[in-house]
Amino acid sequence: MIYNLLKSITSYIAVPIIKQGPVPHHTAFIMDGNRRYASVQKIPLEHAYNKALHTLKKVCSVCHAVGVKEVSIYAFSTRNYRRDLHEIRLVMHLLADVLTEIENTNTVLSCTACRVRFVGSMDGMDEEVKVRMQKVVTKTRNNKGLVINVCIGYSFREECDNARLMLEGVDTVEKRLVFESCLRSAALSPIDLYIRTGCVWRLSDFLIWQIGSGTVFEFFSLMWPEVDELVIYFLILKYQACTTYRLLIF
């Protein structure tokens, strides 16, 4: 109860303060640690994934509140298809729940007027799910709120291979620009804040093209289901401190 009160007070204070500084336009999340969280807490993996979805809703709500314009989440990589079939079904079931929420309401992960984009290869996915995903993209296309990029069936290596195949036979001096336009993630803006949970220091082939000299990286030990609003406020404030320091130096 005291912790919830602290979160409410912090939210009331933090949001207007954060809005006064440089807010990351595009924040990317690698939501790692769900299986380890289930193991440590001795709970079924399904419960851990449900809590992970709850965390994602809180994170998107905070990003929306402070003025982040674009959020990318690594929902499911191409390598994840090698995992246990039960785990794959759990992830797809959560995706179906999110799609149902968007179809029945005007909210996306607890945020209103958001735009949803799916990034990645849809090969191997159920045809009905693919149709529903396209309907959600169409339904939210003209929304002006937070843009949420759901990277599913995605890896940078796969999108590069796909772009290379599309460019076979193309002869142009602007090949780099053409290559970029062929990437599945071509519409995504450069990443300002790149966050990975789970105490793992690697990028896991996630949106490498969008990383630039101005990207601030945050790798920390909390597992994704353990993340709450206070963590996101802290990381954005830390981003602002890093950005301000760079401006003072350069």
PDB file of C-alpha atoms in Angstrom:
ATOM      1  CA  MET A   1       0.000   0.000   0.000  1.00  0.00           C
ATOM      2  CA  ILE A   2       2.809   2.418   0.897  1.00  0.00           C
ATOM      3  CA  TYR A   3       4.652   1.515  -2.308  1.00  0.00           C
ATOM      4  CA  ASN A   4       1.530   2.189  -4.402  1.00  0.00           C
ATOM      5  CA  LEU A   5       1.136   5.542  -2.661  1.00  0.00           C
ATOM      6  CA  LEU A   6       4.767   6.321  -3.436  1.00  0.00           C
ATOM      7  CA  LYS A   7       4.205   5.446  -7.113  1.00  0.00           C
ATOM      8  CA  SER A   8       1.170   7.741  -7.273  1.00  0.00           C
ATOM      9  CA  ILE A   9       3.058  10.643  -5.712  1.00  0.00           C
ATOM     10  CA  THR A  10       6.088  10.042  -7.938  1.00  0.00           C
ATOM     11  CA  SER A  11       3.902   9.922 -11.051  1.00  0.00           C
ATOM     12  CA  TYR A  12       2.271  13.200 -10.063  1.00  0.00           C
ATOM     13  CA  ILE A  13       5.677  14.844  -9.638  1.00  0.00           C
ATOM     14  CA  ALA A  14       7.753  13.065 -12.314  1.00  0.00           C
ATOM     15  CA  VAL A  15       5.566  13.552 -15.387  1.00  0.00           C
ATOM     16  CA  PRO A  16       5.609  17.385 -15.470  1.00  0.00           C
ATOM     17  CA  ILE A  17       9.334  17.400 -14.590  1.00  0.00           C
ATOM     18  CA  ILE A  18      10.214  14.958 -17.394  1.00  0.00           C
ATOM     19  CA  LYS A  19       8.177  16.960 -19.887  1.00  0.00           C
ATOM     20  CA  GLN A  20      10.456  19.946 -19.269  1.00  0.00           C
ATOM     21  CA  GLY A  21      13.524  18.069 -20.548  1.00  0.00           C
ATOM     22  CA  PRO A  22      14.509  16.223 -23.719  1.00  0.00           C
ATOM     23  CA  VAL A  23      12.100  13.291 -23.961  1.00  0.00           C
ATOM     24  CA  PRO A  24      13.255  10.339 -26.095  1.00  0.00           C
ATOM     25  CA  HIS A  25      11.249  10.349 -29.310  1.00  0.00           C
ATOM     26  CA  HIS A  26      11.719   6.586 -29.879  1.00  0.00           C
ATOM     27  CA  THR A  27      12.234   4.105 -27.035  1.00  0.00           C
ATOM     28  CA  ALA A  28      12.913   0.420 -27.731  1.00  0.00           C
ATOM     29  CA  PHE A  29      12.443  -2.436 -25.262  1.00  0.00           C
ATOM     30  CA  ILE A  30      13.875  -5.951 -25.205  1.00  0.00           C
ATOM     31  CA  MET A  31      11.560  -7.569 -22.672  1.00  0.00           C
ATOM     32  CA  ASP A  32      13.912 -10.219 -21.315  1.00  0.00           C
ATOM     33  CA  GLY A  33      13.682 -12.383 -18.196  1.00  0.00           C
ATOM     34  CA  ASN A  34      10.139 -13.768 -18.313  1.00  0.00           C
ATOM     35  CA  ARG A  35      11.161 -17.438 -18.088  1.00  0.00           C
ATOM     36  CA  ARG A  36      13.703 -16.740 -15.352  1.00  0.00           C
ATOM     37  CA  TYR A  37      11.080 -14.780 -13.435  1.00  0.00           C
ATOM     38  CA  ALA A  38       8.744 -17.785 -13.574  1.00  0.00           C
ATOM     39  CA  SER A  39      11.552 -20.029 -12.337  1.00  0.00           C
ATOM     40  CA  VAL A  40      12.612 -17.741  -9.481  1.00  0.00           C
ATOM     41  CA  GLN A  41       9.044 -17.088  -8.352  1.00  0.00           C
ATOM     42  CA  LYS A  42       8.115 -20.761  -8.823  1.00  0.00           C
ATOM     43  CA  ILE A  43       5.022 -19.882 -10.833  1.00  0.00           C
ATOM     44  CA  PRO A  44       3.713 -21.267 -14.148  1.00  0.00           C
ATOM     45  CA  LEU A  45       5.193 -19.654 -17.243  1.00  0.00           C
ATOM     46  CA  GLU A  46       1.688 -18.567 -18.258  1.00  0.00           C
ATOM     47  CA  HIS A  47       1.414 -16.415 -15.107  1.00  0.00           C
ATOM     48  CA  ALA A  48       4.792 -14.849 -15.823  1.00  0.00           C
ATOM     49  CA  TYR A  49       3.743 -13.935 -19.357  1.00  0.00           C
ATOM     50  CA  ASN A  50       0.471 -12.472 -18.090  1.00  0.00           C
ATOM     51  CA  LYS A  51       2.442 -10.310 -15.679  1.00  0.00           C
ATOM     52  CA  ALA A  52       4.771  -9.377 -18.538  1.00  0.00           C
ATOM     53  CA  LEU A  53       1.789  -8.132 -20.539  1.00  0.00           C
ATOM     54  CA  HIS A  54       0.616  -6.136 -17.513  1.00  0.00           C
ATOM     55  CA  THR A  55       4.096  -4.598 -17.281  1.00  0.00           C
ATOM     56  CA  LEU A  56       4.008  -3.705 -20.972  1.00  0.00           C
ATOM     57  CA  LYS A  57       0.714  -1.876 -20.480  1.00  0.00           C
ATOM     58  CA  LYS A  58       2.177   0.139 -17.587  1.00  0.00           C
ATOM     59  CA  VAL A  59       5.306   0.969 -19.583  1.00  0.00           C
ATOM     60  CA  CYS A  60       3.351   2.146 -22.629  1.00  0.00           C
ATOM     61  CA  SER A  61       1.085   4.214 -20.375  1.00  0.00           C
ATOM     62  CA  VAL A  62       4.103   5.969 -18.826  1.00  0.00           C
ATOM     63  CA  CYS A  63       5.712   6.576 -22.227  1.00  0.00           C
ATOM     64  CA  HIS A  64       2.453   8.029 -23.503  1.00  0.00           C
ATOM     65  CA  ALA A  65       2.093  10.264 -20.426  1.00  0.00           C
ATOM     66  CA  VAL A  66       5.589  11.792 -20.598  1.00  0.00           C
ATOM     67  CA  GLY A  67       5.516  12.445 -24.342  1.00  0.00           C
ATOM     68  CA  VAL A  68       7.431   9.573 -25.951  1.00  0.00           C
ATOM     69  CA  LYS A  69       6.184   9.423 -29.538  1.00  0.00           C
ATOM     70  CA  GLU A  70       7.268   5.915 -30.565  1.00  0.00           C
ATOM     71  CA  VAL A  71       7.795   2.652 -28.689  1.00  0.00           C
ATOM     72  CA  SER A  72       9.203  -0.565 -30.159  1.00  0.00           C
ATOM     73  CA  ILE A  73       8.901  -3.889 -28.354  1.00  0.00           C
ATOM     74  CA  TYR A  74      10.698  -7.122 -29.158  1.00  0.00           C
ATOM     75  CA  ALA A  75       7.695  -9.400 -28.775  1.00  0.00           C
ATOM     76  CA  PHE A  76       8.963 -12.489 -30.594  1.00  0.00           C
ATOM     77  CA  SER A  77      12.155 -13.068 -32.559  1.00  0.00           C
ATOM     78  CA  THR A  78      12.679 -15.504 -35.412  1.00  0.00           C
ATOM     79  CA  ARG A  79      14.882 -17.546 -33.043  1.00  0.00           C
ATOM     80  CA  ASN A  80      12.002 -17.885 -30.583  1.00  0.00           C
ATOM     81  CA  TYR A  81      10.319 -20.301 -32.996  1.00  0.00           C
ATOM     82  CA  ARG A  82      12.901 -22.831 -31.776  1.00  0.00           C
ATOM     83  CA  ARG A  83      11.467 -22.735 -28.273  1.00  0.00           C
ATOM     84  CA  ASP A  84       9.039 -25.174 -26.700  1.00  0.00           C
ATOM     85  CA  LEU A  85       5.714 -25.326 -28.549  1.00  0.00           C
ATOM     86  CA  HIS A  86       3.828 -24.603 -25.305  1.00  0.00           C
ATOM     87  CA  GLU A  87       5.725 -21.324 -24.845  1.00  0.00           C
ATOM     88  CA  ILE A  88       5.107 -20.278 -28.448  1.00  0.00           C
ATOM     89  CA  ARG A  89       1.388 -20.888 -27.938  1.00  0.00           C
ATOM     90  CA  LEU A  90       1.417 -18.780 -24.780  1.00  0.00           C
ATOM     91  CA  VAL A  91       2.926 -15.827 -26.656  1.00  0.00           C
ATOM     92  CA  MET A  92       0.462 -16.177 -29.529  1.00  0.00           C
ATOM     93  CA  HIS A  93      -2.404 -16.403 -27.052  1.00  0.00           C
ATOM     94  CA  LEU A  94      -1.302 -13.109 -25.473  1.00  0.00           C
ATOM     95  CA  LEU A  95      -1.086 -11.566 -28.941  1.00  0.00           C
ATOM     96  CA  ALA A  96      -4.648 -12.715 -29.599  1.00  0.00           C
ATOM     97  CA  ASP A  97      -5.767 -11.103 -26.317  1.00  0.00           C
ATOM     98  CA  VAL A  98      -4.170  -7.794 -27.301  1.00  0.00           C
ATOM     99  CA  LEU A  99      -5.761  -7.941 -30.747  1.00  0.00           C
ATOM    100  CA  THR A 100      -9.160  -8.601 -29.152  1.00  0.00           C
ATOM    101  CA  GLU A 101      -8.721  -5.596 -26.838  1.00  0.00           C
ATOM    102  CA  ILE A 102      -7.912  -3.330 -29.778  1.00  0.00           C
ATOM    103  CA  GLU A 103     -10.789  -4.714 -31.868  1.00  0.00           C
ATOM    104  CA  ASN A 104     -13.349  -4.229 -29.088  1.00  0.00           C
ATOM    105  CA  THR A 105     -12.138  -0.891 -27.745  1.00  0.00           C
ATOM    106  CA  ASN A 106     -10.163   2.118 -28.866  1.00  0.00           C
ATOM    107  CA  THR A 107      -7.276   1.317 -26.539  1.00  0.00           C
ATOM    108  CA  VAL A 108      -3.895  -0.212 -27.325  1.00  0.00           C
ATOM    109  CA  LEU A 109      -2.093  -1.640 -24.281  1.00  0.00           C
ATOM    110  CA  SER A 110      -4.166   0.679 -22.053  1.00  0.00           C
ATOM    111  CA  CYS A 111      -3.371   3.762 -24.187  1.00  0.00           C
ATOM    112  CA  THR A 112      -5.964   5.613 -26.255  1.00  0.00           C
ATOM    113  CA  ALA A 113      -5.606   6.808 -29.856  1.00  0.00           C
ATOM    114  CA  CYS A 114      -2.402   4.838 -30.440  1.00  0.00           C
ATOM    115  CA  ARG A 115      -1.148   3.577 -33.766  1.00  0.00           C
ATOM    116  CA  VAL A 116      -0.001  -0.035 -34.076  1.00  0.00           C
ATOM    117  CA  ARG A 117       2.551  -1.357 -36.559  1.00  0.00           C
ATOM    118  CA  PHE A 118       3.735  -4.960 -36.795  1.00  0.00           C
ATOM    119  CA  VAL A 119       7.344  -5.403 -37.881  1.00  0.00           C
ATOM    120  CA  GLY A 120       8.753  -8.750 -38.980  1.00  0.00           C
ATOM    121  CA  SER A 121       8.056 -11.824 -41.059  1.00  0.00           C
ATOM    122  CA  MET A 122       4.586 -13.303 -40.745  1.00  0.00           C
ATOM    123  CA  ASP A 123       5.692 -16.642 -42.204  1.00  0.00           C
ATOM    124  CA  GLY A 124       4.574 -19.521 -40.031  1.00  0.00           C
ATOM    125  CA  MET A 125       1.848 -17.562 -38.278  1.00  0.00           C
ATOM    126  CA  ASP A 126      -1.784 -18.602 -38.299  1.00  0.00           C
ATOM    127  CA  GLU A 127      -3.682 -17.070 -41.229  1.00  0.00           C
ATOM    128  CA  GLU A 128      -6.530 -15.860 -39.011  1.00  0.00           C
ATOM    129  CA  VAL A 129      -4.067 -14.073 -36.722  1.00  0.00           C
ATOM    130  CA  LYS A 130      -2.379 -12.410 -39.703  1.00  0.00           C
ATOM    131  CA  VAL A 131      -5.753 -11.147 -40.963  1.00  0.00           C
ATOM    132  CA  ARG A 132      -6.597  -9.781 -37.519  1.00  0.00           C
ATOM    133  CA  MET A 133      -3.204  -8.075 -37.281  1.00  0.00           C
ATOM    134  CA  GLN A 134      -3.773  -6.336 -40.600  1.00  0.00           C
ATOM    135  CA  LYS A 135      -7.225  -5.197 -39.461  1.00  0.00           C
ATOM    136  CA  VAL A 136      -5.708  -3.674 -36.322  1.00  0.00           C
ATOM    137  CA  VAL A 137      -3.063  -1.869 -38.391  1.00  0.00           C
ATOM    138  CA  THR A 138      -5.798  -0.483 -40.642  1.00  0.00           C
ATOM    139  CA  LYS A 139      -8.033   0.490 -37.710  1.00  0.00           C
ATOM    140  CA  THR A 140      -5.300   2.451 -35.918  1.00  0.00           C
ATOM    141  CA  ARG A 141      -3.507   3.854 -38.977  1.00  0.00           C
ATOM    142  CA  ASN A 142      -4.866   7.397 -38.608  1.00  0.00           C
ATOM    143  CA  ASN A 143      -4.518   7.646 -34.834  1.00  0.00           C
ATOM    144  CA  LYS A 144      -2.288  10.503 -33.682  1.00  0.00           C
ATOM    145  CA  GLY A 145      -1.130   9.153 -30.322  1.00  0.00           C
ATOM    146  CA  LEU A 146       1.777   6.920 -29.345  1.00  0.00           C
ATOM    147  CA  VAL A 147       3.117   4.717 -32.166  1.00  0.00           C
ATOM    148  CA  ILE A 148       3.670   1.139 -30.933  1.00  0.00           C
ATOM    149  CA  ASN A 149       5.874  -1.060 -33.114  1.00  0.00           C
ATOM    150  CA  VAL A 150       5.322  -4.711 -32.256  1.00  0.00           C
ATOM    151  CA  CYS A 151       8.318  -6.644 -33.582  1.00  0.00           C
ATOM    152  CA  ILE A 152       7.147 -10.220 -34.023  1.00  0.00           C
ATOM    153  CA  GLY A 153       8.838 -12.856 -36.150  1.00  0.00           C
ATOM    154  CA  TYR A 154      11.637 -10.315 -36.372  1.00  0.00           C
ATOM    155  CA  SER A 155      15.435 -10.289 -36.491  1.00  0.00           C
ATOM    156  CA  PHE A 156      17.783  -7.832 -38.129  1.00  0.00           C
ATOM    157  CA  ARG A 157      19.558 -10.610 -39.997  1.00  0.00           C
ATOM    158  CA  GLU A 158      16.284 -11.872 -41.475  1.00  0.00           C
ATOM    159  CA  GLU A 159      15.187  -8.412 -42.590  1.00  0.00           C
ATOM    160  CA  CYS A 160      18.595  -7.805 -44.205  1.00  0.00           C
ATOM    161  CA  ASP A 161      18.387 -11.118 -46.058  1.00  0.00           C
ATOM    162  CA  ASN A 162      14.877 -10.223 -47.199  1.00  0.00           C
ATOM    163  CA  ALA A 163      15.985  -6.766 -48.379  1.00  0.00           C
ATOM    164  CA  ARG A 164      18.956  -8.270 -50.217  1.00  0.00           C
ATOM    165  CA  LEU A 165      16.633 -10.638 -52.103  1.00  0.00           C
ATOM    166  CA  MET A 166      14.415  -7.721 -53.062  1.00  0.00           C
ATOM    167  CA  LEU A 167      17.450  -5.871 -54.430  1.00  0.00           C
ATOM    168  CA  GLU A 168      18.724  -8.679 -56.656  1.00  0.00           C
ATOM    169  CA  GLY A 169      19.205  -7.281 -60.134  1.00  0.00           C
ATOM    170  CA  VAL A 170      18.852  -3.672 -58.976  1.00  0.00           C
ATOM    171  CA  ASP A 171      21.662  -1.452 -60.283  1.00  0.00           C
ATOM    172  CA  THR A 172      21.670   2.026 -58.803  1.00  0.00           C
ATOM    173  CA  VAL A 173      24.132   4.442 -57.219  1.00  0.00           C
ATOM    174  CA  GLU A 174      21.560   5.004 -54.483  1.00  0.00           C
ATOM    175  CA  LYS A 175      21.626   1.355 -53.475  1.00  0.00           C
ATOM    176  CA  ARG A 176      22.016   2.119 -49.757  1.00  0.00           C
ATOM    177  CA  LEU A 177      18.853   4.212 -49.731  1.00  0.00           C
ATOM    178  CA  VAL A 178      17.001   1.589 -51.744  1.00  0.00           C
ATOM    179  CA  PHE A 179      18.245  -1.105 -49.344  1.00  0.00           C
ATOM    180  CA  GLU A 180      16.980   0.888 -46.367  1.00  0.00           C
ATOM    181  CA  SER A 181      13.556   1.279 -47.972  1.00  0.00           C
ATOM    182  CA  CYS A 182      13.361  -2.509 -48.384  1.00  0.00           C
ATOM    183  CA  LEU A 183      13.897  -3.206 -44.683  1.00  0.00           C
ATOM    184  CA  ARG A 184      10.861  -4.366 -42.737  1.00  0.00           C
ATOM    185  CA  SER A 185      11.692  -1.666 -40.175  1.00  0.00           C
ATOM    186  CA  ALA A 186      12.108   1.108 -42.757  1.00  0.00           C
ATOM    187  CA  ALA A 187       9.293   3.203 -41.291  1.00  0.00           C
ATOM    188  CA  LEU A 188      10.803   3.270 -37.801  1.00  0.00           C
ATOM    189  CA  SER A 189      12.642   6.360 -36.598  1.00  0.00           C
ATOM    190  CA  PRO A 190      16.143   6.313 -35.049  1.00  0.00           C
ATOM    191  CA  ILE A 191      16.204   4.947 -31.504  1.00  0.00           C
ATOM    192  CA  ASP A 192      16.930   7.423 -28.716  1.00  0.00           C
ATOM    193  CA  LEU A 193      16.633   5.118 -25.686  1.00  0.00           C
ATOM    194  CA  TYR A 194      17.346   1.377 -25.968  1.00  0.00           C
ATOM    195  CA  ILE A 195      16.350  -0.641 -22.887  1.00  0.00           C
ATOM    196  CA  ARG A 196      16.970  -4.294 -22.106  1.00  0.00           C
ATOM    197  CA  THR A 197      15.958  -6.062 -18.914  1.00  0.00           C
ATOM    198  CA  GLY A 198      17.111  -9.403 -17.533  1.00  0.00           C
ATOM    199  CA  CYS A 199      20.804  -8.652 -16.834  1.00  0.00           C
ATOM    200  CA  VAL A 200      21.864  -9.558 -20.392  1.00  0.00           C
ATOM    201  CA  TRP A 201      24.291  -7.265 -22.228  1.00  0.00           C
ATOM    202  CA  ARG A 202      23.555  -7.913 -25.881  1.00  0.00           C
ATOM    203  CA  LEU A 203      21.329  -6.509 -28.625  1.00  0.00           C
ATOM    204  CA  SER A 204      19.950  -9.834 -29.874  1.00  0.00           C
ATOM    205  CA  ASP A 205      19.609  -8.659 -33.466  1.00  0.00           C
ATOM    206  CA  PHE A 206      16.956  -6.076 -32.527  1.00  0.00           C
ATOM    207  CA  LEU A 207      16.559  -2.957 -34.691  1.00  0.00           C
ATOM    208  CA  ILE A 208      20.273  -2.565 -35.378  1.00  0.00           C
ATOM    209  CA  TRP A 209      19.664  -0.213 -38.322  1.00  0.00           C
ATOM    210  CA  GLN A 210      17.870   2.281 -36.044  1.00  0.00           C
ATOM    211  CA  ILE A 211      20.796   2.549 -33.597  1.00  0.00           C
ATOM    212  CA  GLY A 212      22.881   5.703 -33.988  1.00  0.00           C
ATOM    213  CA  SER A 213      25.521   7.760 -32.238  1.00  0.00           C
ATOM    214  CA  GLY A 214      22.841   9.428 -30.129  1.00  0.00           C
ATOM    215  CA  THR A 215      21.288   6.201 -28.830  1.00  0.00           C
ATOM    216  CA  VAL A 216      21.456   5.787 -25.055  1.00  0.00           C
ATOM    217  CA  PHE A 217      21.621   2.171 -23.870  1.00  0.00           C
ATOM    218  CA  GLU A 218      20.265   0.860 -20.570  1.00  0.00           C
ATOM    219  CA  PHE A 219      20.935  -2.738 -19.535  1.00  0.00           C
ATOM    220  CA  PHE A 220      19.826  -3.631 -16.020  1.00  0.00           C
ATOM    221  CA  SER A 221      19.214  -6.630 -13.814  1.00  0.00           C
ATOM    222  CA  LEU A 222      15.473  -6.472 -13.222  1.00  0.00           C
ATOM    223  CA  MET A 223      13.493  -9.075 -15.127  1.00  0.00           C
ATOM    224  CA  TRP A 224      10.764  -7.670 -17.357  1.00  0.00           C
ATOM    225  CA  PRO A 225       7.779  -8.602 -15.128  1.00  0.00           C
ATOM    226  CA  GLU A 226       9.485  -6.738 -12.252  1.00  0.00           C
ATOM    227  CA  VAL A 227       9.566  -3.408 -14.097  1.00  0.00           C
ATOM    228  CA  ASP A 228       7.109  -0.753 -12.987  1.00  0.00           C
ATOM    229  CA  GLU A 229       6.412   2.934 -13.527  1.00  0.00           C
ATOM    230  CA  LEU A 230       9.148   4.109 -11.161  1.00  0.00           C
ATOM    231  CA  VAL A 231      11.786   2.234 -13.169  1.00  0.00           C
ATOM    232  CA  ILE A 232      10.707   3.885 -16.423  1.00  0.00           C
ATOM    233  CA  TYR A 233      10.634   7.347 -14.844  1.00  0.00           C
ATOM    234  CA  PHE A 234      14.164   6.776 -13.540  1.00  0.00           C
ATOM    235  CA  LEU A 235      15.485   5.554 -16.907  1.00  0.00           C
ATOM    236  CA  ILE A 236      13.986   8.500 -18.789  1.00  0.00           C
ATOM    237  CA  LEU A 237      15.399  10.956 -16.228  1.00  0.00           C
ATOM    238  CA  LYS A 238      18.770   9.233 -16.601  1.00  0.00           C
ATOM    239  CA  TYR A 239      18.447   9.565 -20.392  1.00  0.00           C
ATOM    240  CA  GLN A 240      17.804  13.282 -19.960  1.00  0.00           C
ATOM    241  CA  ALA A 241      20.903  13.631 -17.804  1.00  0.00           C
ATOM    242  CA  CYS A 242      23.018  11.823 -20.421  1.00  0.00           C
ATOM    243  CA  THR A 243      21.599  13.904 -23.249  1.00  0.00           C
ATOM    244  CA  THR A 244      22.081  17.177 -21.393  1.00  0.00           C
ATOM    245  CA  TYR A 245      25.679  16.216 -20.562  1.00  0.00           C
ATOM    246  CA  ARG A 246      26.390  15.504 -24.230  1.00  0.00           C
ATOM    247  CA  LEU A 247      25.001  18.883 -25.236  1.00  0.00           C
ATOM    248  CA  LEU A 248      27.182  20.624 -22.632  1.00  0.00           C
ATOM    249  CA  ILE A 249      30.295  18.759 -23.825  1.00  0.00           C
ATOM    250  CA  PHE A 250      29.754  19.094 -27.547  1.00  0.00           C
TER     251      PHE A 250
END
